[in-house]
XYZ file of C-alpha atoms in Angstrom:
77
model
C 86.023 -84.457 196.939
C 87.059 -88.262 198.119
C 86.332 -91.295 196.423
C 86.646 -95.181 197.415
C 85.960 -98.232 195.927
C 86.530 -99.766 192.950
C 89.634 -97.874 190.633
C 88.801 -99.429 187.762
C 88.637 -96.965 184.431
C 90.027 -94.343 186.579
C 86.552 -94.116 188.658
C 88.052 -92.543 192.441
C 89.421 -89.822 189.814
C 92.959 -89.586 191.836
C 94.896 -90.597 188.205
C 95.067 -93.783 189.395
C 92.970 -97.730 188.863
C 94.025 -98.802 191.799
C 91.137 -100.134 193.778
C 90.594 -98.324 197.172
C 88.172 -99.364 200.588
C 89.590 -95.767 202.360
C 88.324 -92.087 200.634
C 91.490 -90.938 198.111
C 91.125 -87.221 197.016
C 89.976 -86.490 193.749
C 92.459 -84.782 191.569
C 91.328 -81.177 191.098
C 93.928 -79.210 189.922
C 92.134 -76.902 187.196
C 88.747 -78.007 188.537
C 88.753 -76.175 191.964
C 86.927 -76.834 194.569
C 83.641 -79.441 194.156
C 80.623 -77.968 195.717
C 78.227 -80.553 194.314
C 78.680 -84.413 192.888
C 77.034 -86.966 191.683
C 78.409 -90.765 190.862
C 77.170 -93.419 188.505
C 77.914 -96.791 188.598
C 81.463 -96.330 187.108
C 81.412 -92.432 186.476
C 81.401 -89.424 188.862
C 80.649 -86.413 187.891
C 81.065 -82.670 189.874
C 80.313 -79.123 190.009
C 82.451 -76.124 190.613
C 82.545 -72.487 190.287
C 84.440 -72.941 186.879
C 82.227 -75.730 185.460
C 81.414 -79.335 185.087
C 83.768 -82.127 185.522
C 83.567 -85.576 184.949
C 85.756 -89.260 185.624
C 85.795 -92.586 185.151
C 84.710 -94.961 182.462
C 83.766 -92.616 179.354
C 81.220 -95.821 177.491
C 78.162 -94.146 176.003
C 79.635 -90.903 176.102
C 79.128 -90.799 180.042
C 82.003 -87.961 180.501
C 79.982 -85.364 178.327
C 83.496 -84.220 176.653
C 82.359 -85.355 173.284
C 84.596 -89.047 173.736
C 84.478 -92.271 174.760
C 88.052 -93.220 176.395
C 88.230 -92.910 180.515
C 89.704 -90.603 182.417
C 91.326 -91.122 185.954
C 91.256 -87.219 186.780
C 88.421 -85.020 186.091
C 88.210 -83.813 182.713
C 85.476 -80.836 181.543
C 82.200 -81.432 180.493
């Protein structure tokens, strides 16, 4: 998966907040390989065949993982 834009609250989910205007690749080390995904306006959010994953700003729970902090790399739902 590739993500561009802005980097804020980790939202490209390469475990960086840089900002980016050229696709960066997602971090996926446990998280395999994204066969569906779905972004929000500061969240993205991806399936693969060992689950949900989620990045980005974590406000109003929008990770699923039970928190509220961000995350830069994906992080199980």
């Amino acid at each position: 998966a590739y993500c561009w834009g802005a980097g804020s609250n980790g939202r490209l989910g390469n475990g960086g907040t840089a900002n980016s205007s050229v696709p960066v690749a997602v971090t996926q080390s446990a998280s395999g390989t994204f066969t569906q995904v779905s972004a929000g306006g500061s969240h993205t959010c991806g399936i693969t065949s060992t689950g949900a994953y989620c990045w980005g700003t974590g406000a109003n729970g929008r990770l699923g993982n039970g928190g509220l902090v961000a995350s830069s790399v994906p992080v199980a739902v």
